[in-house]
Structure formats: C-alpha cells, structure tokens
Short mmCIF file of C-alpha atoms in Angstrom, two decimals:
data_model
loop_
_atom_site.label_atom_id
_atom_site.label_comp_id
_atom_site.label_asym_id
_atom_site.label_seq_id
_atom_site.Cartn_x
_atom_site.Cartn_y
_atom_site.Cartn_z
CA MET A 61 -21.04 1.65 115.94
CA THR A 62 -20.85 5.27 114.76
CA LEU A 63 -18.51 8.01 115.90
CA LYS A 64 -19.72 10.37 118.65
CA ARG A 65 -20.06 14.12 118.11
CA ASP A 66 -17.92 15.29 121.04
CA MET A 67 -15.99 18.20 119.46
CA GLY A 68 -17.07 21.84 119.21
CA LEU A 69 -15.67 24.78 117.25
CA GLY A 70 -13.05 25.62 119.88
CA GLY A 71 -11.83 22.06 120.04
CA LEU A 72 -11.61 21.91 116.25
CA VAL A 73 -9.52 25.10 116.06
CA PHE A 74 -7.11 23.80 118.70
CA TYR A 75 -7.01 20.43 116.93
CA GLY A 76 -6.13 22.01 113.60
CA THR A 77 -3.76 24.61 115.02
CA GLY A 78 -1.90 21.99 117.01
CA THR A 79 -1.32 19.61 114.14
CA ILE A 80 -0.34 22.33 111.66
CA LEU A 81 2.02 24.21 113.97
CA GLY A 82 3.46 20.99 115.39
CA ALA A 83 4.62 19.97 111.93
CA GLY A 84 5.36 23.27 110.23
CA ILE A 85 7.25 25.21 112.86
CA PHE A 86 8.63 22.81 115.42
CA VAL A 87 9.76 20.10 112.99
CA VAL A 88 10.20 21.28 109.40
CA ILE A 89 11.40 24.87 109.77
CA GLY A 90 15.03 23.76 110.01
CA GLU A 91 14.70 21.98 106.66
CA VAL A 92 13.07 25.07 105.12
CA MET A 93 15.83 27.32 106.48
CA GLY A 94 18.41 24.97 105.01
CA GLU A 95 16.88 25.41 101.54
CA ALA A 96 15.78 29.07 101.55
CA GLY A 97 18.15 30.64 104.10
CA PRO A 98 17.15 34.19 105.06
CA ALA A 99 14.43 34.03 102.38
CA ALA A 100 12.51 31.46 104.49
CA PRO A 101 9.61 33.91 105.12
CA LEU A 102 9.12 34.16 101.35
CA ALA A 103 9.09 30.35 101.10
CA TYR A 104 6.38 30.16 103.77
CA ALA A 105 4.43 32.95 102.06
CA LEU A 106 4.53 31.07 98.76
CA ALA A 107 3.47 27.84 100.44
CA GLY A 108 0.71 29.72 102.23
CA LEU A 109 -0.57 31.15 98.96
CA VAL A 110 -0.97 27.63 97.61
CA ALA A 111 -2.54 26.41 100.86
CA VAL A 112 -5.01 29.24 101.45
CA PHE A 113 -7.01 28.66 98.27
CA THR A 114 -7.18 24.93 98.98
CA ALA A 115 -8.14 25.58 102.62
CA LEU A 116 -11.07 27.68 101.42
CA SER A 117 -12.08 24.85 99.09
CA PHE A 118 -11.97 22.41 102.01
CA ALA A 119 -14.12 24.82 104.05
CA GLU A 120 -16.94 24.73 101.47
CA ILE A 121 -16.73 21.13 100.30
CA GLY A 122 -16.33 19.92 103.90
CA ALA A 123 -19.65 21.56 104.74
CA ARG A 124 -21.24 20.03 101.63
CA VAL A 125 -19.98 16.52 102.44
CA PRO A 126 -19.43 16.33 106.24
CA THR A 127 -18.00 12.83 106.64
CA ALA A 128 -14.97 11.26 108.32
CA ALA A 129 -13.68 10.21 104.90
CA GLY A 130 -12.84 13.81 104.03
CA ALA A 131 -11.25 14.07 100.58
CA ILE A 132 -12.31 10.52 99.67
CA ASP A 133 -15.99 11.46 99.69
CA TYR A 134 -15.28 14.92 98.25
CA VAL A 135 -13.73 13.41 95.14
CA GLU A 136 -16.54 10.85 94.89
CA ALA A 137 -19.12 13.65 95.11
CA GLY A 138 -17.34 15.58 92.37
CA PHE A 139 -16.36 12.79 90.00
CA GLY A 140 -18.32 9.71 91.03
CA ASP A 141 -16.43 6.44 91.27
CA ARG A 142 -14.81 6.72 87.84
CA ALA A 143 -11.35 5.13 87.59
CA ALA A 144 -11.62 4.28 91.31
CA LEU A 145 -10.62 7.89 92.07
CA PRO A 146 -12.08 7.94 95.62
CA ALA A 147 -10.12 4.85 96.62
CA ILE A 148 -6.94 6.28 95.07
CA VAL A 149 -7.42 9.52 97.00
CA GLY A 150 -8.04 7.50 100.15
CA TRP A 151 -4.77 5.65 99.82
CA LEU A 152 -2.92 8.87 98.96
CA LEU A 153 -4.31 10.53 102.07
CA ILE A 154 -3.51 7.56 104.27
CA LEU A 155 0.02 7.57 102.86
CA ALA A 156 0.37 11.32 103.45
CA ASN A 157 -0.83 11.09 107.05
CA ILE A 158 1.33 8.08 107.81
CA VAL A 159 4.45 9.64 106.30
CA SER A 160 3.62 12.89 108.10
CA GLY A 161 3.27 11.00 111.37
CA ALA A 162 6.70 9.48 110.77
CA THR A 163 8.09 12.94 109.94
CA ILE A 164 6.83 14.38 113.20
CA THR A 165 8.06 11.34 115.13
CA THR A 166 11.54 11.82 113.65
CA GLY A 167 11.39 15.49 114.62
CA PHE A 168 10.43 14.51 118.16
CA VAL A 169 13.50 12.27 118.42
CA SER A 170 15.73 15.12 117.18
CA TYR A 171 14.32 17.54 119.75
CA LEU A 172 14.65 15.00 122.53
CA SER A 173 18.27 14.26 121.62
CA SER A 174 19.11 17.94 122.05
CA PHE A 175 18.95 17.56 125.82
CA VAL A 176 18.55 13.84 126.65
CA GLU A 177 20.85 11.01 125.58
CA LEU A 178 18.47 8.22 124.59
CA PRO A 179 18.63 5.70 121.74
CA GLY A 180 16.52 6.88 118.82
CA TRP A 181 14.59 3.64 118.57
CA MET A 182 13.65 3.86 122.26
CA ALA A 183 12.38 7.44 121.92
CA THR A 184 10.42 6.48 118.81
CA LEU A 185 8.76 3.52 120.52
CA GLY A 186 7.94 5.60 123.59
CA LEU A 187 6.30 8.38 121.59
CA LEU A 188 4.22 6.04 119.45
CA ALA A 189 3.11 4.06 122.51
CA LEU A 190 1.86 7.29 124.12
CA VAL A 191 0.20 8.54 120.94
CA GLY A 192 -1.39 5.15 120.30
CA PHE A 193 -2.85 5.01 123.80
CA VAL A 194 -4.46 8.47 123.48
CA ALA A 195 -5.73 7.76 119.95
CA VAL A 196 -7.39 4.51 121.05
CA ALA A 197 -8.83 6.00 124.25
CA GLY A 198 -11.30 8.18 122.37
CA MET A 199 -11.73 11.42 120.42
CA LYS A 200 -12.95 13.36 123.45
CA GLN A 201 -9.82 12.42 125.41
CA ALA A 202 -7.63 13.17 122.40
CA ALA A 203 -9.30 16.57 121.94
CA TRP A 204 -8.60 17.56 125.54
CA PHE A 205 -4.95 16.57 125.15
CA MET A 206 -4.70 18.48 121.87
CA THR A 207 -6.29 21.59 123.37
CA ALA A 208 -3.85 21.67 126.29
CA THR A 209 -0.75 21.05 124.18
CA THR A 210 -1.79 23.54 121.51
CA ALA A 211 -2.26 26.27 124.11
CA LEU A 212 1.21 25.46 125.42
CA GLY A 213 2.57 25.56 121.87
CA LEU A 214 1.16 29.01 121.19
CA ILE A 215 2.72 30.31 124.41
CA THR A 216 6.03 28.73 123.39
CA LEU A 217 5.94 30.38 119.97
CA LEU A 218 5.22 33.77 121.55
CA ALA A 219 8.25 33.21 123.80
CA VAL A 220 10.39 32.32 120.77
CA LEU A 221 9.24 35.48 118.99
CA TRP A 222 10.21 37.56 122.00
CA LEU A 223 13.62 35.91 122.38
CA ALA A 224 14.31 36.21 118.63
CA ARG A 225 12.84 39.71 118.33
CA ASP A 226 16.14 41.15 117.06
CA GLY A 227 15.84 38.95 113.98
CA LEU A 228 12.18 39.90 113.52
CA PHE A 229 13.07 43.59 113.40
CA ALA A 230 16.25 43.06 111.36
CA TRP A 231 14.75 41.03 108.51
CA PRO A 232 13.06 43.93 106.63
CA GLY A 233 16.48 45.62 106.47
CA LEU A 234 18.01 42.45 105.04
CA LEU A 235 15.32 42.45 102.38
CA ARG A 236 16.01 46.09 101.47
CA ASP A 237 19.79 45.77 101.27
CA GLY A 238 19.65 42.55 99.22
CA THR A 239 21.06 40.17 101.86
CA VAL A 240 17.97 38.00 101.55
CA TRP A 241 18.86 37.47 97.88
CA GLU A 242 22.49 36.59 98.50
CA GLY A 243 21.91 33.27 96.70
CA ALA A 244 22.04 35.53 93.59
CA GLY A 245 19.46 35.35 90.85
CA SER A 246 18.10 31.97 89.89
CA ALA A 247 19.86 30.23 92.79
CA ALA A 248 17.92 32.35 95.28
CA PHE A 249 14.64 31.59 93.50
CA THR A 250 15.48 27.88 93.45
CA GLY A 251 16.09 27.94 97.20
CA ILE A 252 12.79 29.71 97.85
CA LEU A 253 10.90 27.26 95.64
CA ALA A 254 12.54 24.25 97.30
CA GLY A 255 11.80 25.71 100.74
CA ALA A 256 8.20 26.43 99.76
CA PHE A 257 7.72 22.86 98.61
CA LEU A 258 8.88 21.60 102.02
CA ALA A 259 6.73 24.23 103.75
CA ILE A 260 3.63 22.92 101.93
CA TYR A 261 3.92 20.00 104.34
CA SER A 262 3.34 22.50 107.13
CA PHE A 263 -0.27 23.04 106.01
CA ILE A 264 -1.39 19.41 105.90
CA GLY A 265 -3.56 19.84 108.99
CA PHE A 266 -6.62 21.52 107.51
CA GLY A 267 -7.28 18.39 105.49
CA ASP A 268 -7.12 16.45 108.75
CA MET A 269 -9.62 18.85 110.27
CA ALA A 270 -12.16 17.95 107.59
CA GLN A 271 -11.94 14.31 108.61
CA THR A 272 -13.33 15.08 112.09
CA ALA A 273 -16.73 15.95 110.56
CA GLU A 274 -18.50 12.89 112.03
CA GLU A 275 -17.17 13.75 115.50
CA LEU A 276 -17.95 17.47 115.23
CA LYS A 277 -21.01 19.26 116.56
CA ARG A 278 -22.91 21.19 113.86
CA PRO A 279 -20.35 20.34 111.14
CA LYS A 280 -21.89 22.48 108.37
CA ARG A 281 -21.39 25.54 110.55
CA ASN A 282 -18.31 24.68 112.58
CA LEU A 283 -16.12 23.00 109.98
CA PRO A 284 -15.83 25.98 107.57
CA ARG A 285 -15.37 28.43 110.43
CA GLY A 286 -12.80 26.23 112.13
CA ILE A 287 -10.71 25.80 108.97
CA ILE A 288 -10.69 29.52 108.17
CA ILE A 289 -9.84 30.59 111.74
CA THR A 290 -7.08 28.00 111.94
CA ILE A 291 -5.45 28.90 108.63
CA LEU A 292 -5.33 32.57 109.66
CA ILE A 293 -3.70 31.73 113.00
CA VAL A 294 -1.05 29.40 111.65
CA PHE A 295 -0.22 31.54 108.60
CA ALA A 296 0.49 34.49 110.88
CA PHE A 297 2.72 32.41 113.15
CA TYR A 298 4.60 30.86 110.22
CA LEU A 299 5.44 34.24 108.73
CA LEU A 300 6.43 35.79 112.07
CA ILE A 301 8.61 32.88 113.19
CA ALA A 302 10.27 32.46 109.78
CA THR A 303 10.95 36.21 109.67
CA ALA A 304 12.45 36.20 113.17
CA LEU A 305 14.77 33.30 112.36
CA GLY A 306 15.57 34.62 108.88
CA GLY A 307 16.81 37.89 110.39
CA LEU A 308 19.28 36.22 112.75
CA ASP A 309 22.97 35.57 112.10
CA GLY A 310 24.20 31.99 111.71
CA ILE A 311 21.27 30.57 109.75
CA ALA A 312 23.33 27.51 108.82
CA GLY A 313 23.57 26.61 112.52
CA ILE A 314 19.80 26.98 112.93
CA ALA A 315 19.16 24.78 109.90
CA GLN A 316 21.45 22.04 111.17
CA ALA A 317 20.31 22.10 114.81
CA ASP A 318 18.45 19.11 116.26
CA ALA A 319 15.93 21.56 117.76
CA PRO A 320 16.07 24.60 115.44
CA LEU A 321 13.52 26.77 117.25
CA VAL A 322 15.05 26.17 120.65
CA TYR A 323 18.57 26.73 119.30
CA ALA A 324 17.61 30.01 117.64
CA ALA A 325 15.75 31.36 120.67
CA THR A 326 18.25 30.44 123.38
CA ARG A 327 21.70 30.63 121.80
CA GLY A 328 22.25 34.09 123.27
CA GLY A 329 21.86 32.73 126.80
CA GLU A 330 18.95 35.02 127.66
CA PHE A 331 16.67 32.07 128.47
CA PRO A 332 17.33 28.43 129.40
CA ALA A 333 16.74 25.90 126.62
CA LEU A 334 15.10 23.15 128.69
CA PRO A 335 11.64 24.74 129.23
CA LEU A 336 11.29 25.55 125.53
CA ALA A 337 12.48 22.09 124.53
CA LEU A 338 9.98 20.38 126.84
CA ALA A 339 7.11 22.53 125.61
CA SER A 340 8.14 21.88 122.00
CA LEU A 341 8.13 18.14 122.62
CA LEU A 342 4.55 18.23 123.88
CA VAL A 343 3.40 20.16 120.81
CA ILE A 344 5.19 17.70 118.55
CA VAL A 345 3.39 14.85 120.36
CA ASN A 346 0.15 16.66 119.52
CA GLY A 347 1.13 16.82 115.85
CA ALA A 348 1.92 13.12 115.75
CA LEU A 349 -1.38 12.29 117.44
CA THR A 350 -3.46 14.18 114.90
CA GLN A 351 -1.75 12.40 112.00
CA ILE A 352 -2.36 8.99 113.57
CA VAL A 353 -6.02 9.87 114.25
CA ALA A 354 -6.53 11.13 110.69
CA ALA A 355 -4.89 8.11 109.03
CA SER A 356 -6.83 5.63 111.17
CA ARG A 357 -10.17 7.36 110.37
CA LEU A 358 -9.39 7.18 106.65
CA LEU A 359 -8.45 3.51 106.87
CA MET A 360 -11.64 2.90 108.85
CA ASP A 361 -13.75 4.58 106.19
CA LEU A 362 -12.23 2.54 103.36
CA GLY A 363 -12.68 -0.63 105.40
CA ARG A 364 -16.33 -0.09 106.27
CA ASP A 365 -17.16 0.83 102.66
CA GLY A 366 -15.16 -2.07 101.22
CA ARG A 367 -13.09 0.23 99.01
CA GLY A 368 -9.46 0.19 97.96
CA GLY A 369 -8.87 -3.43 98.96
CA VAL A 370 -9.00 -2.57 102.68
CA PRO A 371 -10.28 -5.47 104.83
CA GLY A 372 -13.56 -5.00 106.69
CA LYS A 373 -11.75 -5.45 110.00
CA ALA A 374 -10.21 -1.99 109.55
CA GLY A 375 -13.71 -0.47 109.44
CA GLU A 376 -14.75 -1.77 112.87
CA VAL A 377 -15.27 0.70 115.74
CA SER A 378 -14.73 -0.52 119.30
CA ASP A 379 -17.85 -0.68 121.51
CA THR A 380 -15.71 0.39 124.47
CA THR A 381 -13.77 3.37 123.12
CA ASN A 382 -15.80 4.33 120.02
CA THR A 383 -12.53 4.39 118.05
CA PRO A 384 -11.18 2.23 115.19
CA VAL A 385 -8.67 0.23 117.23
CA PHE A 386 -7.49 -2.15 114.49
CA ALA A 387 -6.97 0.69 111.99
CA THR A 388 -5.08 2.73 114.59
CA LEU A 389 -2.70 -0.13 115.41
CA ALA A 390 -2.07 -0.80 111.71
CA VAL A 391 -1.20 2.86 111.12
CA LEU A 392 1.11 2.94 114.14
CA ALA A 393 3.04 -0.08 112.85
CA VAL A 394 3.81 1.57 109.50
CA VAL A 395 4.70 4.90 111.13
CA LEU A 396 7.15 3.08 113.37
CA ILE A 397 8.97 1.49 110.42
CA LEU A 398 9.24 4.76 108.49
CA ALA A 399 10.35 6.78 111.52
CA LEU A 400 13.15 4.32 112.27
CA PHE A 401 14.59 4.07 108.77
CA VAL A 402 13.80 7.17 106.62
CA PRO A 403 15.40 10.67 107.06
CA LEU A 404 13.25 13.63 108.07
CA GLY A 405 13.80 15.71 104.91
CA THR A 406 12.84 12.81 102.65
CA LEU A 407 9.69 12.17 104.67
CA ALA A 408 8.64 15.83 104.57
CA SER A 409 9.17 16.24 100.81
CA GLY A 410 7.35 12.96 100.14
CA THR A 411 4.38 14.12 102.21
CA SER A 412 4.28 17.44 100.35
CA LEU A 413 4.14 15.75 96.96
CA VAL A 414 1.36 13.36 97.95
CA ILE A 415 -0.73 15.99 99.71
CA LEU A 416 -0.47 18.36 96.74
CA MET A 417 -1.93 15.64 94.52
CA VAL A 418 -4.86 15.27 96.93
CA PHE A 419 -5.31 19.05 97.21
CA ALA A 420 -5.45 19.32 93.43
CA MET A 421 -8.19 16.68 93.20
CA VAL A 422 -10.23 18.27 96.01
CA ASN A 423 -10.11 21.65 94.28
CA ALA A 424 -11.17 20.03 91.01
CA ALA A 425 -14.03 18.21 92.76
CA LEU A 426 -15.40 21.41 94.30
CA TRP A 427 -15.12 23.24 90.98
CA ARG A 428 -17.22 20.52 89.33
CA LEU A 429 -19.79 20.54 92.16
CA LYS A 430 -20.18 24.32 92.07
CA ARG A 431 -20.91 24.18 88.35
CA LYS A 432 -23.83 21.82 89.09
CA THR A 433 -25.45 23.04 92.33
CA GLN A 434 -24.98 25.49 95.20
CA PRO A 435 -26.68 24.48 98.49
CA GLU A 436 -27.94 27.37 100.61
CA ASP A 437 -26.69 26.01 103.94
CA VAL A 438 -22.96 25.97 103.09
CA PRO A 439 -20.36 28.68 102.29
CA ASN A 440 -20.53 29.96 98.72
CA LEU A 441 -17.05 30.65 97.35
CA TRP A 442 -16.43 32.25 94.01
CA VAL A 443 -16.07 29.49 91.45
CA SER A 444 -12.59 30.86 90.67
CA VAL A 445 -11.29 29.91 94.16
CA PRO A 446 -11.08 26.13 93.63
CA LEU A 447 -9.86 26.72 90.06
CA ILE A 448 -6.99 28.91 91.29
CA GLY A 449 -6.27 26.35 94.02
CA LEU A 450 -6.05 23.59 91.42
CA VAL A 451 -3.70 25.59 89.16
CA LEU A 452 -1.41 26.53 92.07
CA CYS A 453 -1.18 22.91 93.24
CA VAL A 454 -0.33 21.66 89.75
CA LEU A 455 2.27 24.40 89.21
CA THR A 456 3.91 23.59 92.54
CA ILE A 457 4.10 19.89 91.70
CA VAL A 458 5.62 20.69 88.29
CA GLY A 459 8.09 23.09 89.88
CA GLN A 460 9.30 20.50 92.36
CA VAL A 461 9.62 17.83 89.69
CA LEU A 462 11.76 20.25 87.67
CA LEU A 463 13.93 20.91 90.72
CA TRP A 464 14.42 17.20 91.26
CA THR A 465 15.22 16.46 87.63
CA THR A 466 17.62 19.42 87.28
CA GLY A 467 19.34 18.76 90.59
CA GLY A 468 18.09 22.00 92.14
CA SER A 469 17.01 20.31 95.37
#
C-alpha cells in the first residue's frame, strides 16, 4: 500500500504551524525565559536566524526529493549511501521526533496540572492514547484535527498578546535602558545563547512538514510554499510573544510556572485562566500528534527500504487506515517511557542537539546537489543559502557544547 495524497497547501500550513507553535511557545518558552530572562526575544531571534536558512534549504530540497523519508532521502541524494549516512540521519530524525513528542507530552502534563489534580502518569497515558488513535485513523483525519486546533492556537496566542500588551510595549524601553542586559556582559550573552539553543527546538516542525510529501497534493509546488509561509507565521509569533513576556515584571515566576503562557497572561486577573489553559492543551495535543506522525513515517520508510536495521514489519501500511500502524505503536511506546521518566528541559535540549545535526547534513546535501544540477521545476536558492545554514548549525552545536563543558548551562 502507498500513502494517499489527501493534504493541500492550507492543510500543510496548519500542520506545520500547529506543530511548531505547539512546541515552541506553549511548552518550551518557560525554559527559554529561565535561561535568557528579559532577553528571551533575542534568544528566539538568534534561533530563528539559524532556522530560517535551514527552512529555505528544506523548501528547495523537499521539492527536489518529495518523499515521506524527508531528510533521509535528502542526504542520500546529496551523498549517496556512503558510511550509511541516510540510515544514520533516519535514526537521528526518529530520535528527535520521539524525544520531541515526549517533550510536548511532558508540557501537556504540566499545563493540565495547573488546573486539574491528576496523576502525571494518568495524564500521560490519556494523551498518548488520544494521539495514537488519531495518528492510526488516517492522515486526512489527523489533518482536520490539526487544522482545527491550530486555528484555536492562533486565536489563543492573539489573546495572550492582548492580555500581555503592557509587556509588549514596555520591552523596547527595557532594551534601551539596559535592563535586558542585567545579566551583565558575558553572563547575559551566555543566557541568550543557552536560551537560543533551547529555542532551536521550537523550529523542529518544518522538517516534519517535508515528511508529508507523499501525502501532499502537488508536492513540488506546495511543499516549498508551505514551509516558507509557515516559517514566517511562527517566527512572527515567537518574537511577539517572547517580547510581551520579556517586558513583564516577575519573569522568574513565568519561567517556573507549570503553564507559563497562561500564568503570564492571566496573573493580573483581567481574564480567567481556564479558557486559555484548555485552548493551550488542545494545541499541545496537536504538537504531540505531529511528532508521532513524523516519527512513525520515518520508521516506516526505513522498514520498507530495509535500512538501519529496522524490521520490515515497521514498513507495512494498513489496508484499512492507510497508515503505518506497527510503526506508530512502536513510537508511542518509546514516547511514553521518556515522558514518564525524563525532565522537560533535558528532553528539549536533547532534541535541539539532534535536530541541529540533521539540519547541518541537510544543508550540506543541498549544497552538494546545487553544485551538480539545478532542476527547472523547483525553487532555485542562491548556493550560499545552504552553506550559511550549515555554518550556523555547526556554530550553534559548538556553542552549546562549550556551554555544557564550561558549566554555562
């Protein structure tokens, strides 16, 4: 069985926007605020700079190689099968999506605990059961769910911006008077760099978008457009939300809150917390769903191609649902274990490191391909774009390793 092309450009944009915003704003922003403080907008801007060049590379190479394997086939197209690089990238991507799914699941439990007393393990099981059901039911059903929850998420973020508008207008003044730099010198820079590294996790979704190519109508046209539109939307929201929160008093409380966005927007009593918390939970469910879908598609691709030691069973697609049921269940099992036993910050930083490695290899693959050929029916980036993307990814990895080894984060 092959995957069905049920998704159009609009569905792809909602799919990508939902997974990126669900992770980057609703889950990880508290961790970023804890590292960068009022300089959080600068951390997101730095992360966005790294991500934008790689997103453009994904837009072109995704049109060149429109398959569900995404970065696996991109690296194979650029480097061949030397040193088993495609299989290595496949496992790195599967790991990144699984750890990201666990990160989002942990964030969901934190948000839920802010207004409902429920054992963490029970909330984790409930979320993954729901996500697993939708993922197995079919891509068309999943896309409808993602579209609805993403629309709700965008409305929620607009509400947060309105409720936190005082911070949005105050932040430029904090930048001018030096309050943003109150970490003083190198300490402030270290906080921004550590926050940016966590924020890199927030942009994982455009890689996931590329993996929908076999379920996307007119992929050579819609995939590049969808990635570019999505990255513009989410980058704008990241900067606006981070600026609004960075301009508020009591950043330490926001960073430590179970539901940082809800806490920041409603602590003045102007609006009840429950509606925002419920809407946030639905968006987080969307984020978890996209990670499960992406990881299962990758595992399916390795299984059907017999690569990376993945059993052929993982490559089977159900005749009933047109989805890789075995691969989906396997991914859910690992996500469950990680979500129950590993802290959110550790999961997010681990995902960032792995995804940066993949981003670096995708940029390198496109750079090699562009030096050989340039098809007429795909976007034609300047050859410097993937090269800059590669350099930025490598520098970010080196920077984080230095922070770890020097005790900076």
